[in-house]
Coordinates of C-alpha atoms and ligand atoms in Angstrom, one line a residue:
X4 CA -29.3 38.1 109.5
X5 CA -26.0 39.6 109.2
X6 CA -25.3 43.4 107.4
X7 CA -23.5 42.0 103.9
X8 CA -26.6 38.9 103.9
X9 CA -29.4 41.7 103.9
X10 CA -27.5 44.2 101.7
X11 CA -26.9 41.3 99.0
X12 CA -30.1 39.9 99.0
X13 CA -32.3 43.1 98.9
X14 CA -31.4 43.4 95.5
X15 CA -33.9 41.0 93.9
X16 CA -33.6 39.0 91.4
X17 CA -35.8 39.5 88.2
X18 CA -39.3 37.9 88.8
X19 CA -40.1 38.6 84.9
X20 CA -36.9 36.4 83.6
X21 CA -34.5 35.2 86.8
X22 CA -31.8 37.9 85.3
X23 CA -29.5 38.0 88.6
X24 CA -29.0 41.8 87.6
X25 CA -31.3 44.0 88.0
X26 CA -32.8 45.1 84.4
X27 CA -32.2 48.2 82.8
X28 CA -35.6 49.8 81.7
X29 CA -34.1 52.8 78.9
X30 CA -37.4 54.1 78.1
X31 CA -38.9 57.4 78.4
X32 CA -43.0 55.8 78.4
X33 CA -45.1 52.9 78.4
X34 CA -47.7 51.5 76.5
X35 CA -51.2 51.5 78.2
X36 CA -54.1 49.0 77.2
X37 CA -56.6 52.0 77.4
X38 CA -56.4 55.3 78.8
X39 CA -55.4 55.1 82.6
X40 CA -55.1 51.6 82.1
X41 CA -51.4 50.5 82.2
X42 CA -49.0 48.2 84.2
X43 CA -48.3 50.8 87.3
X44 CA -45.9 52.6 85.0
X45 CA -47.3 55.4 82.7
X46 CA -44.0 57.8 82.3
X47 CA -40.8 57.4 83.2
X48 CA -40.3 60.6 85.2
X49 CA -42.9 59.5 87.3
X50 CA -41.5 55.8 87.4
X51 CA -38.9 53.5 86.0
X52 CA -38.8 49.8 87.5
X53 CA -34.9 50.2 87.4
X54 CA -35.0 53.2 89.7
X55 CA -37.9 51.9 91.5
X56 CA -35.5 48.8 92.4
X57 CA -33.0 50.9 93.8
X58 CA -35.1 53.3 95.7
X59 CA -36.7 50.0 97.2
X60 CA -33.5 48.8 98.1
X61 CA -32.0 52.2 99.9
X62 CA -35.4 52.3 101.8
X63 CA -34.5 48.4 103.0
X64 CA -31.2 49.8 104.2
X65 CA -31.9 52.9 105.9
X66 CA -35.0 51.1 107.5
X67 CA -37.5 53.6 106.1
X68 CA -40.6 53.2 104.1
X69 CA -39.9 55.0 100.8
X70 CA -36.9 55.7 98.7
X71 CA -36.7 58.8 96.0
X72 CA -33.4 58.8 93.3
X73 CA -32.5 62.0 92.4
X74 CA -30.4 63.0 89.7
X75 CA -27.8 64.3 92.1
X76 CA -27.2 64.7 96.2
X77 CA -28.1 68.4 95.6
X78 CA -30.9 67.8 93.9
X79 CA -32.4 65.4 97.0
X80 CA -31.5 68.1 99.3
X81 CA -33.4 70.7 97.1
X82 CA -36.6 68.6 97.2
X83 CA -36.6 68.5 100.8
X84 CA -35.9 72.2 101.5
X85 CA -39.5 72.4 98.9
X86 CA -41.1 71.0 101.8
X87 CA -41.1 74.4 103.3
X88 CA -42.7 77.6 102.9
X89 CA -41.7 81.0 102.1
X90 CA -41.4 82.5 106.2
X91 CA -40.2 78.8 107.2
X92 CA -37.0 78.2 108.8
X93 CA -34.4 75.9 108.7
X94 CA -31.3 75.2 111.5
X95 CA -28.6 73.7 110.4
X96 CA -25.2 72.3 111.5
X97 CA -22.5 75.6 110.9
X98 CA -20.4 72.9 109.5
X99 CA -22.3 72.1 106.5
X100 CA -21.1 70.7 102.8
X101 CA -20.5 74.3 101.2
X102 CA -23.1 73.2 98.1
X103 CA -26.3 72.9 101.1
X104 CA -24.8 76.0 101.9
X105 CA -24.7 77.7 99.0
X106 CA -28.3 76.2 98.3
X107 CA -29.8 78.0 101.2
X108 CA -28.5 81.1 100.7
X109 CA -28.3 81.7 97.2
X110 CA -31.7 80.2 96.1
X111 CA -34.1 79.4 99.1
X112 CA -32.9 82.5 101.2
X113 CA -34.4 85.2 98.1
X114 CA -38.1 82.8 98.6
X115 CA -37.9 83.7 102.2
X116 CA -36.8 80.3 103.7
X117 CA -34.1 81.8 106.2
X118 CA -31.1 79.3 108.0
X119 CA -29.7 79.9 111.4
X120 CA -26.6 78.3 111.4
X121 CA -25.1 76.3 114.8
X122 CA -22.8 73.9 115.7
X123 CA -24.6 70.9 116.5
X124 CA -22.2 68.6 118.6
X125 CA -23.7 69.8 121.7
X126 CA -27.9 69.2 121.7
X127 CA -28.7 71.5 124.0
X128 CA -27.3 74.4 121.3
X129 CA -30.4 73.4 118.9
X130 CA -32.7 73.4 121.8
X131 CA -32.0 77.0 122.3
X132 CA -32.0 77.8 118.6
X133 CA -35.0 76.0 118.0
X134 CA -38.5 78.8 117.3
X135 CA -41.2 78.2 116.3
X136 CA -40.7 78.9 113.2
X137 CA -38.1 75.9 112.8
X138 CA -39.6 73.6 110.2
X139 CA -36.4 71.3 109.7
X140 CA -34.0 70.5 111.4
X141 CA -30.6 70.0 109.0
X142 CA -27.7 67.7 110.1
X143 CA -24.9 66.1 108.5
X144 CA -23.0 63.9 110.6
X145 CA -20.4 63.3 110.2
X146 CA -19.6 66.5 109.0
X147 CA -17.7 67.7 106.1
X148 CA -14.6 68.1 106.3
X149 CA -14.0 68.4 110.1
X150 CA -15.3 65.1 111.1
X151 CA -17.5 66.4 113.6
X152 CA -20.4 64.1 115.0
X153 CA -23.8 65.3 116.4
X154 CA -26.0 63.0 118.5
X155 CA -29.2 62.0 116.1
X156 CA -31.0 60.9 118.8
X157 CA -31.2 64.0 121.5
X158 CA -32.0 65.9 118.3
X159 CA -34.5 64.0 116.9
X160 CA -36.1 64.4 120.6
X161 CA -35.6 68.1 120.5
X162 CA -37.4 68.1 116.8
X163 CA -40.3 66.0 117.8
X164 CA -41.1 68.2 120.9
X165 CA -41.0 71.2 118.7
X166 CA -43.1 69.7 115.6
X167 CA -40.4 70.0 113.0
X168 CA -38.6 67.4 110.7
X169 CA -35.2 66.0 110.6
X170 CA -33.1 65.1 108.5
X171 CA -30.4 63.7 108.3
X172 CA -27.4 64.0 105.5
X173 CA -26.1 60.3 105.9
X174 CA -23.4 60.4 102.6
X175 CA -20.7 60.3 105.0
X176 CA -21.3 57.2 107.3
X177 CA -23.8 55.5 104.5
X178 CA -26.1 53.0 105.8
X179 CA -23.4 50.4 106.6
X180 CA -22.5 52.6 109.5
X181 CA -25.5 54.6 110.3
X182 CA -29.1 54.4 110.4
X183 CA -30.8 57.8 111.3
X184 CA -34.0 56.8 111.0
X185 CA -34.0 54.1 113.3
X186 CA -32.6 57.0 115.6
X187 CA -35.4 59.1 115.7
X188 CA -34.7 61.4 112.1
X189 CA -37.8 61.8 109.7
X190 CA -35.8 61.8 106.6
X191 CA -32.2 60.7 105.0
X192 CA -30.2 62.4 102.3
X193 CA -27.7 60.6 100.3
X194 CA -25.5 62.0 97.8
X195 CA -25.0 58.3 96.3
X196 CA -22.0 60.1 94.4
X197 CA -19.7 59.0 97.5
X198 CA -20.3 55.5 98.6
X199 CA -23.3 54.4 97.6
X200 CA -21.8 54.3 94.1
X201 CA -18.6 54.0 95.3
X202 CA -16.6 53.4 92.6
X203 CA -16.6 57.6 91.4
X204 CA -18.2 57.0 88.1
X205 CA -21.4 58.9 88.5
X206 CA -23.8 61.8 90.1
X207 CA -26.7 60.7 92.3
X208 CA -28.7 61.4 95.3
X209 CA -31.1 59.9 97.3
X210 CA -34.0 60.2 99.9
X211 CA -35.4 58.5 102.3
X212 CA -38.4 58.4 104.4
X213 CA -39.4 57.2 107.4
X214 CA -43.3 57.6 106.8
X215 CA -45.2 57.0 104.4
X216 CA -47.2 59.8 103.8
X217 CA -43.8 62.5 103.5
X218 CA -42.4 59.9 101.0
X219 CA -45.7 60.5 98.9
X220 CA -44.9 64.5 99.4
X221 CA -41.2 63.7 98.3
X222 CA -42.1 61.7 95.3
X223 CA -44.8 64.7 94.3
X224 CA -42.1 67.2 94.6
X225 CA -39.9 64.8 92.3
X226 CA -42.1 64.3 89.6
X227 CA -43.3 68.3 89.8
X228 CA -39.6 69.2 89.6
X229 CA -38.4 66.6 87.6
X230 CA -34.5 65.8 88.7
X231 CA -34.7 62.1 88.6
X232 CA -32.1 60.1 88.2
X233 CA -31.4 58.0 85.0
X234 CA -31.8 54.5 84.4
X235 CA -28.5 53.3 83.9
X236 CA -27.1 55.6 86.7
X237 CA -29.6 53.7 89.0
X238 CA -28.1 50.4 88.0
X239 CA -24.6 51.9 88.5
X240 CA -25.8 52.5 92.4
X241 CA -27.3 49.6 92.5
X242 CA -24.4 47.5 91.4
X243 CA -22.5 49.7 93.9
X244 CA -24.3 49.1 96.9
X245 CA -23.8 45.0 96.2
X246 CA -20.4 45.7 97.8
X247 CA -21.0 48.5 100.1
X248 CA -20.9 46.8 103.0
X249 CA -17.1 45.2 102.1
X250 CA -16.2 48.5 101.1
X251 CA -17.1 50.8 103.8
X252 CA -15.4 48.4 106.1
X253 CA -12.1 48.1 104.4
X254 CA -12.4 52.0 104.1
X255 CA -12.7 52.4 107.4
X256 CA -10.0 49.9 108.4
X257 CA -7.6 52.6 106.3
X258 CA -8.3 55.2 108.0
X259 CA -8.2 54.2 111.0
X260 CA -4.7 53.2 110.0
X261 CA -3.8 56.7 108.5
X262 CA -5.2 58.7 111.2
X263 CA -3.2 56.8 113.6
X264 CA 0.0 57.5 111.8
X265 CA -1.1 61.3 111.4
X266 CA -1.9 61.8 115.0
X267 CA 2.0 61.3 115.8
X268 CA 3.2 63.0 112.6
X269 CA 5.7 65.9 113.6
X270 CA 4.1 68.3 110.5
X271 CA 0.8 67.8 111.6
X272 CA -1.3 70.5 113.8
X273 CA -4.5 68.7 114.6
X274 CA -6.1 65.0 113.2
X275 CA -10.3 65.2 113.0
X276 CA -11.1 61.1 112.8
X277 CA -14.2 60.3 114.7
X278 CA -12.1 56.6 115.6
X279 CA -9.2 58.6 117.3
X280 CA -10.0 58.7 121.0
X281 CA -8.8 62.1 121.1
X282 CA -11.5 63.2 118.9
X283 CA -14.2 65.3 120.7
X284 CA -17.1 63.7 119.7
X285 CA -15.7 60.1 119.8
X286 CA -17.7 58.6 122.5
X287 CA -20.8 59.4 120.4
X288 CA -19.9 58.3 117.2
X289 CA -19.5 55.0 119.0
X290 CA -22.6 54.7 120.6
X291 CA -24.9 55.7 117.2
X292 CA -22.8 53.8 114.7
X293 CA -20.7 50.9 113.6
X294 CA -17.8 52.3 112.5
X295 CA -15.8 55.6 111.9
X296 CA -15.8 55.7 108.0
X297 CA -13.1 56.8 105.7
X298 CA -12.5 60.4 105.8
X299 CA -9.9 61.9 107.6
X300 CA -8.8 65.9 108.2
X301 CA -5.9 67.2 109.2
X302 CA -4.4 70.8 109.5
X303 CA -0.6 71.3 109.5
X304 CA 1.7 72.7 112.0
X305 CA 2.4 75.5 109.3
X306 CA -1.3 76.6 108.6
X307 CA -1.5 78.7 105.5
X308 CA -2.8 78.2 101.6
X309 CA 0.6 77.8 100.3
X310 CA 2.0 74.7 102.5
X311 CA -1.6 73.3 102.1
X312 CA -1.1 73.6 98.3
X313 CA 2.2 72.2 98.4
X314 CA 1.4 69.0 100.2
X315 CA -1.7 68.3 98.3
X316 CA -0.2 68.6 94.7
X317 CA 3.0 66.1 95.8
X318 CA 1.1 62.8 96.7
X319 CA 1.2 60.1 93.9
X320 CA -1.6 57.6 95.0
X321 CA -4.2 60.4 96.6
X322 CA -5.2 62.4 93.9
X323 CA -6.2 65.9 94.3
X324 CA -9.9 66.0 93.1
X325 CA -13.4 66.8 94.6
X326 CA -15.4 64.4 95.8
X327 CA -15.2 61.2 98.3
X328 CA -16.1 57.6 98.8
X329 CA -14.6 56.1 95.5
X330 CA -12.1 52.7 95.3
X331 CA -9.3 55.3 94.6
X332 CA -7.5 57.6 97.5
X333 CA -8.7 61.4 97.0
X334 CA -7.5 64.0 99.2
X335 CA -8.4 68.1 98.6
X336 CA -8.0 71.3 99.8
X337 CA -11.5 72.6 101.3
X338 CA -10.4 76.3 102.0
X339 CA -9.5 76.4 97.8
X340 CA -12.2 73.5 96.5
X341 CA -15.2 72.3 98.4
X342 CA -15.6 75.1 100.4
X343 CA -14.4 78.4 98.7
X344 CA -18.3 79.4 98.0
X345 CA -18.6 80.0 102.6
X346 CA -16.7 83.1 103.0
X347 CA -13.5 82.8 105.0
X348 CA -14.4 84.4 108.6
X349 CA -17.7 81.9 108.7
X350 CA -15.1 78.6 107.2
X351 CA -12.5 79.5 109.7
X352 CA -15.2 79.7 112.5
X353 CA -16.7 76.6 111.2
X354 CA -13.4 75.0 112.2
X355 CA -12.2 74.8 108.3
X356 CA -8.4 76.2 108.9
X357 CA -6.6 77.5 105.9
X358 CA -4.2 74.9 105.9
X359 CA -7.0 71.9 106.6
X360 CA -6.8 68.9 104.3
X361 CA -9.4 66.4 103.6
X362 CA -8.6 62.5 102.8
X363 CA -10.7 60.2 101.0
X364 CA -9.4 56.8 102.0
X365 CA -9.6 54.4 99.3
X366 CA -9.0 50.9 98.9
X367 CA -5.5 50.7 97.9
X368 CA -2.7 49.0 100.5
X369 CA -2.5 51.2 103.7
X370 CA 0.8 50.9 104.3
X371 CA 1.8 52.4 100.3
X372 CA -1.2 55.3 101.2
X373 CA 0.7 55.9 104.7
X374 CA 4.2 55.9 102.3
X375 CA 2.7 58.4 99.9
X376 CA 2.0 60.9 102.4
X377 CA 5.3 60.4 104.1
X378 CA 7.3 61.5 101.2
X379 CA 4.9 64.6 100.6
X380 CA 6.0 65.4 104.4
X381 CA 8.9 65.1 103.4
X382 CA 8.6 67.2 100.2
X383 CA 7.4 69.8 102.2
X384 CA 10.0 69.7 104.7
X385 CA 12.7 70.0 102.2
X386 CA 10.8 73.0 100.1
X387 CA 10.9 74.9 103.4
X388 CA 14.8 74.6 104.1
X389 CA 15.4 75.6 100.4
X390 CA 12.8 79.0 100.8
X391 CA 14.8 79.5 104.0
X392 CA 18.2 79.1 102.5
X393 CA 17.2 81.6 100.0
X394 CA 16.2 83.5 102.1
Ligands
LIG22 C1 -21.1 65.5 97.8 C2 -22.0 65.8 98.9 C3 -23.3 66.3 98.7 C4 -23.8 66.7 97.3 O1 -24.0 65.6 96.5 P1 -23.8 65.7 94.8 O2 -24.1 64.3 94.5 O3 -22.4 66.1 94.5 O4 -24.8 66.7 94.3 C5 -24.1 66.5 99.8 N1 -23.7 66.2 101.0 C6 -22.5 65.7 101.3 C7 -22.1 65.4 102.7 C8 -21.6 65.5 100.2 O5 -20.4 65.0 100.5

């Protein structure tokens, strides 16, 4: 069975009427026949059949066992750190999405969960990290914003041999590309904000599970915490997903295009793009997935704030905004946005230069995208020669 064949027909069609979409259940309870006695649904924190659909279908695609919808992609990384215990530790990749940072440290760090930070594109760096008090092991991979790609399944080796979890934070690649769990990672996070959704109209995150039995401990955590995600934001993922597939490969398709055309640019210092051959981890984002995905970074020959500033308020068709993954070209300015809560000796180290710019490659035509950030070159060029002149 081809990708786009399972992906369309894991949605399932309404066994209660035939509706081709999948129902929207608004309620907040359900009506039992006698105490304890119901139709599997007794509260809808604890369960809705329109959320249950969608955590059922994101389980199908990640080839896992259970699916959890959370209310945001912070929120499903929150109930996976509550796995832990105060004195537990976590490792994670240095070049993490600054709200997982800012997660760790500012809440789980004062309940005594401590994270050792390191960069993760060479295994053998988490193998020496790795003590036994290690209790997750945190990757994103792609990363965000500077592209780079660890190899799940050396990891996942390292994390079985030392009896903690992994998991693995998948927004970037989404299933389409990459399936962690069938690599050897105990759990997937989603934020279903970027792709999964895909069409920038709402906030949600998602879980998955390759067992069983840490699905069940997920799902307790949910329904202890409460940040569930609603029923007509479920459908919106859901109806999302129908075209994920198409999507994620026209997305891709772009980028490769505008990395390409960056990689040669005469302004431009360095290009991160996992399909680049130059890139450093390029051979291994081959081997553990299907394509390269849609975000692209690039740092400019003149690396400060201001230049950075410059270029990303004079595009027309990327708009300057926060976020990723949507039909519409994004790009932003990590150093200023995404990433101003890491402090600037640990982002720099990271690899996040103050001039670096993120792209969100959308669905528009490639070669008006590659246009619009020709003329911002240009922009910039021409702003420089007037500061000079005055000068
Ligand atoms: C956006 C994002 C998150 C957080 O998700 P929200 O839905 O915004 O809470 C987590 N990880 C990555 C890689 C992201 O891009």
């Amino acid at each position: 069975m081809s990708n786009a064949t399972e992906l369309i027909h894991s949605i399932p069609v309404d066994p209660l009427t035939g509706a081709i979409s999948v129902p929207i259940y608004q309620t907040s309870t359900y009506v039992q026949d006698a105490p304890g006695v119901n139709k599997g649904y007794d509260y809808a924190r604890s369960n809705n059949p329109t959320r249950g659909t969608l955590e059922d279908i994101i389980a199908k695609l990640e080839k896992g066992t259970v699916g959890i919808a959370f209310g945001s992609g912070l929120a499903a990384i929150d109930a996976v750190v509550k796995l832990l215990k105060a004195g537990d530790e976590i490792l994670a990749v240095d070049d993490i999405y600054g709200g997982a940072f800012r997660l760790f440290t500012h809440i789980y760090e004062k309940f005594g969960i401590k994270v050792n930070y390191v960069d993760t594109t060479n295994a053998e760096n988490v193998f020496n990290a790795v003590t036994p008090k290690t209790k997750l092991i945190w990757l994103e991979t792609p990363t965000n914003p500077t592209l780079k790609v660890s190899d799940i399944e050396a990891i996942a080796k390292i994390a079985k041999a030392n009896a903690c979890l992994l998991c693995v934070d998948n927004t970037f690649a989404s299933p389409a590309l990459q399936q962690p769990l069938s690599l050897g990672a105990d759990l997937v996070i989603h934020s279903a904000t970027k792709y999964l959704g895909g069409h920038s109209d709402l906030i949600a995150g998602l879980v998955v599970t390759k067992e069983k039995e840490l699905g069940e401990k997920i799902k307790f955590i949910q329904n202890a915490s409460g940040a569930i995600l609603a029923p007509f934001d479920s459908w919106l993922v859901i109806r999302g997903i129908e075209t994920l597939h198409l999507r994620v490969q026209q997305h891709c398709r772009n980028a490769q295009a505008v990395a390409e055309f960056l990689e040669i640019h005469p302004a431009i210092d360095k290009v991160y793009y996992p399909g680049l051959k130059t890139h450093l981890n390029h051979d291994i984002a081959k081997k553990q997935s299907k394509g390269f995905g849609g975000i692209v970074s690039f740092t400019l020959k003149n690396d400060t704030q201001e230049a950075a500033t410059a270029f990303v308020t004079s595009t027309n068709y990327f708009k300057l905004a926060e976020s990723l993954g949507g039909v519409k070209s994004l790009l932003c300015h990590p150093a200023h946005m995404t990433h101003k809560s890491i402090p600037a000796e640990k982002r720099r180290a990271a690899g996040v230069a103050d001039s670096l710019i993120r792209l969100s490659v959308g669905l528009e035509d490639v070669e008006d995208l590659i246009a619009d950030l020709e003329q911002a070159f240009v922009k910039l060029e021409s702003e420089k020669k007037n500061y000079a002149f005055q000068n």
